[in-house]
C-alpha atoms as an extended CHARMM CRD file, in Angstrom:
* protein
*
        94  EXT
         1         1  UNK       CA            108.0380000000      110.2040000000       81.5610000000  PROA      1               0.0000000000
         2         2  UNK       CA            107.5820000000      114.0310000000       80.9510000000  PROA      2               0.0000000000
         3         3  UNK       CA            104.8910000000      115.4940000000       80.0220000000  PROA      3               0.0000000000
         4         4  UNK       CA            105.0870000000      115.2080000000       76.4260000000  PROA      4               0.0000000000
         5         5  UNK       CA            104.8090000000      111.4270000000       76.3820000000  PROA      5               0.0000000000
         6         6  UNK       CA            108.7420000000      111.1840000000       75.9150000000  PROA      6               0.0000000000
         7         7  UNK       CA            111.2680000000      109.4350000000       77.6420000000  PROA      7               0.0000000000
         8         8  UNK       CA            112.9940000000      110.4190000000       80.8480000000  PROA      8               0.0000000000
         9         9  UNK       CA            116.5190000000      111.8220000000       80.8980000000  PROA      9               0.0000000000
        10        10  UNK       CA            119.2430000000      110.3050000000       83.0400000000  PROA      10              0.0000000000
        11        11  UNK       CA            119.2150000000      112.9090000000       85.5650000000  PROA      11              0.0000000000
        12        12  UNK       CA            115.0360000000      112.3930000000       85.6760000000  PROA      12              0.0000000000
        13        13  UNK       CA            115.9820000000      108.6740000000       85.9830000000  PROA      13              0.0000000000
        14        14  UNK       CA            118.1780000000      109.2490000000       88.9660000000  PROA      14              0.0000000000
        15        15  UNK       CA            116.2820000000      111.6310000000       90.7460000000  PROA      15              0.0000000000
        16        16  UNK       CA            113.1420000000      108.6520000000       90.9660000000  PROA      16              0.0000000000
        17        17  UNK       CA            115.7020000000      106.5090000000       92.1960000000  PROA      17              0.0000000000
        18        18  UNK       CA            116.7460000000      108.2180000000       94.5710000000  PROA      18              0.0000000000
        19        19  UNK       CA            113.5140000000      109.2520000000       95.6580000000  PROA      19              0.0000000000
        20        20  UNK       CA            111.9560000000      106.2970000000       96.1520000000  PROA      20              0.0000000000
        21        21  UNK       CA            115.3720000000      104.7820000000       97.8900000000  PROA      21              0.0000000000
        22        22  UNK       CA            114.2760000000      107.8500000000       99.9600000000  PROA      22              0.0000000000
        23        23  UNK       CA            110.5240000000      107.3620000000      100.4360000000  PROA      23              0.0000000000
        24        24  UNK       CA            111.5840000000      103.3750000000      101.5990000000  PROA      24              0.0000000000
        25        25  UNK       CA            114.2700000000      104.1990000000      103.7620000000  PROA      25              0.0000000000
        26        26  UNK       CA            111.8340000000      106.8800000000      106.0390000000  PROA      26              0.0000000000
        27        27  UNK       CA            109.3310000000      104.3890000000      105.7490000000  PROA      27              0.0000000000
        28        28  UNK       CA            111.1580000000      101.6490000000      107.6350000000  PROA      28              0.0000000000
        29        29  UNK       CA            112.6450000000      104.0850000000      110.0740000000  PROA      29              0.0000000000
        30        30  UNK       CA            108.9370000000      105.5400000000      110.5830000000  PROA      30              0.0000000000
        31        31  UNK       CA            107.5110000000      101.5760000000      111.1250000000  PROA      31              0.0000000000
        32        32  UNK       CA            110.3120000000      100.5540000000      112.9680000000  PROA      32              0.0000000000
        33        33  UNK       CA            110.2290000000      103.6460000000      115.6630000000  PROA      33              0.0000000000
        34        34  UNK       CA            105.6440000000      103.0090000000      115.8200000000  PROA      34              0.0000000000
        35        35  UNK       CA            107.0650000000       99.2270000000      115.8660000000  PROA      35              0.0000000000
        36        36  UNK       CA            109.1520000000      100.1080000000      118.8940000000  PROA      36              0.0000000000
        37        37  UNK       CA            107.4420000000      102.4730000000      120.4100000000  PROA      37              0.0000000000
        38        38  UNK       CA            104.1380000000      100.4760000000      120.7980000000  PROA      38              0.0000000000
        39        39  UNK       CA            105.0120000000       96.7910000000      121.1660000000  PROA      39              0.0000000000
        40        40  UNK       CA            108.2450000000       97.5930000000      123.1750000000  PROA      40              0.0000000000
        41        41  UNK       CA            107.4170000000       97.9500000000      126.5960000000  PROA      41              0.0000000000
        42        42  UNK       CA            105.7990000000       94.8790000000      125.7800000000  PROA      42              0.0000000000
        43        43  UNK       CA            109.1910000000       92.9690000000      124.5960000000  PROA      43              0.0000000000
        44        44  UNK       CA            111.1120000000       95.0100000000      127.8610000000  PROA      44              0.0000000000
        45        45  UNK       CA            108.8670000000       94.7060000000      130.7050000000  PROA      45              0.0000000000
        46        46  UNK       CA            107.2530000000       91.7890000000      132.8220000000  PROA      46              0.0000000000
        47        47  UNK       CA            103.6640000000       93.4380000000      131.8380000000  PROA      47              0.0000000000
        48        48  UNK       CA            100.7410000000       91.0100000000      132.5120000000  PROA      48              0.0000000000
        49        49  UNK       CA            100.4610000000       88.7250000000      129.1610000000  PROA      49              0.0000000000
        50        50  UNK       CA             96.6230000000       90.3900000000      127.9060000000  PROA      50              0.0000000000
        51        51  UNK       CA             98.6050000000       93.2510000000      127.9730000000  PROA      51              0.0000000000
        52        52  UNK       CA            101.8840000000       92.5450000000      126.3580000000  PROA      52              0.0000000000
        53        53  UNK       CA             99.3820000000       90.8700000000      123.7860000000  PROA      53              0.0000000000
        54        54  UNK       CA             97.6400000000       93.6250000000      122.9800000000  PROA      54              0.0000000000
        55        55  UNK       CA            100.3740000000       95.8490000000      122.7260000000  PROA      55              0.0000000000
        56        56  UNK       CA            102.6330000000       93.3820000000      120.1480000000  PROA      56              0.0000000000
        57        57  UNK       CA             99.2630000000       92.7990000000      117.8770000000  PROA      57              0.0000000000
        58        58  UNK       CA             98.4990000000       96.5110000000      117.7600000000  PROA      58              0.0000000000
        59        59  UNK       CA            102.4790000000       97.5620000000      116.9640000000  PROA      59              0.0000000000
        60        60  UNK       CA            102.5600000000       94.8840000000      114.3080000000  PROA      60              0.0000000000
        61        61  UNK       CA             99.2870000000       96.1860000000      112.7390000000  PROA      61              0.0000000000
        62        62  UNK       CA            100.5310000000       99.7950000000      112.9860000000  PROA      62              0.0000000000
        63        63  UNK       CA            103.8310000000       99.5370000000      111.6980000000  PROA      63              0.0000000000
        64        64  UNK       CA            102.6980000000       98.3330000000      107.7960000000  PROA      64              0.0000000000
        65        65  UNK       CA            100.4060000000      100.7100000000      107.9110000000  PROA      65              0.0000000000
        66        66  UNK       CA            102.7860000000      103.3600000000      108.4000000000  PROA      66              0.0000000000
        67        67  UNK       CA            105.5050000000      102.2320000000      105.9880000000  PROA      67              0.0000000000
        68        68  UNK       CA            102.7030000000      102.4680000000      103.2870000000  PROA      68              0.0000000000
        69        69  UNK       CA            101.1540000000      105.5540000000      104.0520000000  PROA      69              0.0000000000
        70        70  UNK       CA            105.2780000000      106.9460000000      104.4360000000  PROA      70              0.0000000000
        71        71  UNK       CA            105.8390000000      105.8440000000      100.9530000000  PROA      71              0.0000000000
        72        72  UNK       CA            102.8190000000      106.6910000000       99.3200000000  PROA      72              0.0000000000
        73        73  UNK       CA            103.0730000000      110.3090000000      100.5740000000  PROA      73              0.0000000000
        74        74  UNK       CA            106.3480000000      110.9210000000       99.7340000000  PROA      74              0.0000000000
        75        75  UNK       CA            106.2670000000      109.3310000000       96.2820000000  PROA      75              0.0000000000
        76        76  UNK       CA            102.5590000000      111.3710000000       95.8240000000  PROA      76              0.0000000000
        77        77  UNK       CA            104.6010000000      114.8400000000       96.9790000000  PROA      77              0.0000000000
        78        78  UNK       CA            107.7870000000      114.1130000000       94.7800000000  PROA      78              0.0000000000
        79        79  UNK       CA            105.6040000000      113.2390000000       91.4580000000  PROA      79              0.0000000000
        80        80  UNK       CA            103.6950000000      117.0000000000       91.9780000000  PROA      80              0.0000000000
        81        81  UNK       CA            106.8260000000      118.2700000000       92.3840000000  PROA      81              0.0000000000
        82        82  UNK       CA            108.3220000000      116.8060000000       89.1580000000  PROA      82              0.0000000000
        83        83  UNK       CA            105.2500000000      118.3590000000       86.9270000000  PROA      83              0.0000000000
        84        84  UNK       CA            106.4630000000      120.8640000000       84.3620000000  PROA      84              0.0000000000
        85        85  UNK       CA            105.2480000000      124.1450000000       84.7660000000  PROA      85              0.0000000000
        86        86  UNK       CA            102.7030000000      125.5310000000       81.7420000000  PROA      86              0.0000000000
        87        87  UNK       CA            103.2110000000      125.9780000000       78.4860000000  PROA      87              0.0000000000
        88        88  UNK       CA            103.9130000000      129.6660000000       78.4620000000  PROA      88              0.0000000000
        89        89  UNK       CA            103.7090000000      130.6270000000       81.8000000000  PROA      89              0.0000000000
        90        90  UNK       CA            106.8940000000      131.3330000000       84.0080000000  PROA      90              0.0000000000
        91        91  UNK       CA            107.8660000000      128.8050000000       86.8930000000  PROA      91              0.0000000000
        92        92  UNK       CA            107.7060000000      130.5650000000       90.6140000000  PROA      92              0.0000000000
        93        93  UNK       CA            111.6240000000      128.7880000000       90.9050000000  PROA      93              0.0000000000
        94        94  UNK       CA            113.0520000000      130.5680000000       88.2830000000  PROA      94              0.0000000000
């Protein structure tokens, strides 16, 4: 919705599409590289099993995490971004 309690355009309508296909495409790249990153020597090696145990529990607790926080942050940054500019006052873009 714009500021004026209207209803979005089609090209305001696309643009949150995209975005948030965006925001949840990064998101599960970002959780699946922590995912892989953390709990995959664990999966590759022969590493002793407290280990490898460790290492799977805390890459399965990281990776959520990170797929929220990526989404959250980049739907936060795109809806400042889509904020009209003041009543009166010129925008810096223009």
């Amino acid at each position: 919705m714009d500021g004026h309690g209207g209803r979005r355009n089609k090209a305001e309508q696309d643009a949150t599409i995209v975005e948030v296909g965006y925001a949840l495409v990064s998101a599960a790249f970002a959780a699946a590289v922590i995912l892989g990153a953390v709990a995959g020597p664990a999966l590759l090696f022969g590493l002793p099993p407290l280990l490898s145990a460790v290492l799977l529990r805390v890459g399965l607790t990281l990776a959520p995490i990170a797929f929220v926080v990526r989404v959250v942050s980049v739907l936060v940054r795109f809806r400042r971004a889509a904020q009209p500019s003041q009543p009166g006052r010129t925008n810096p873009d223009s």
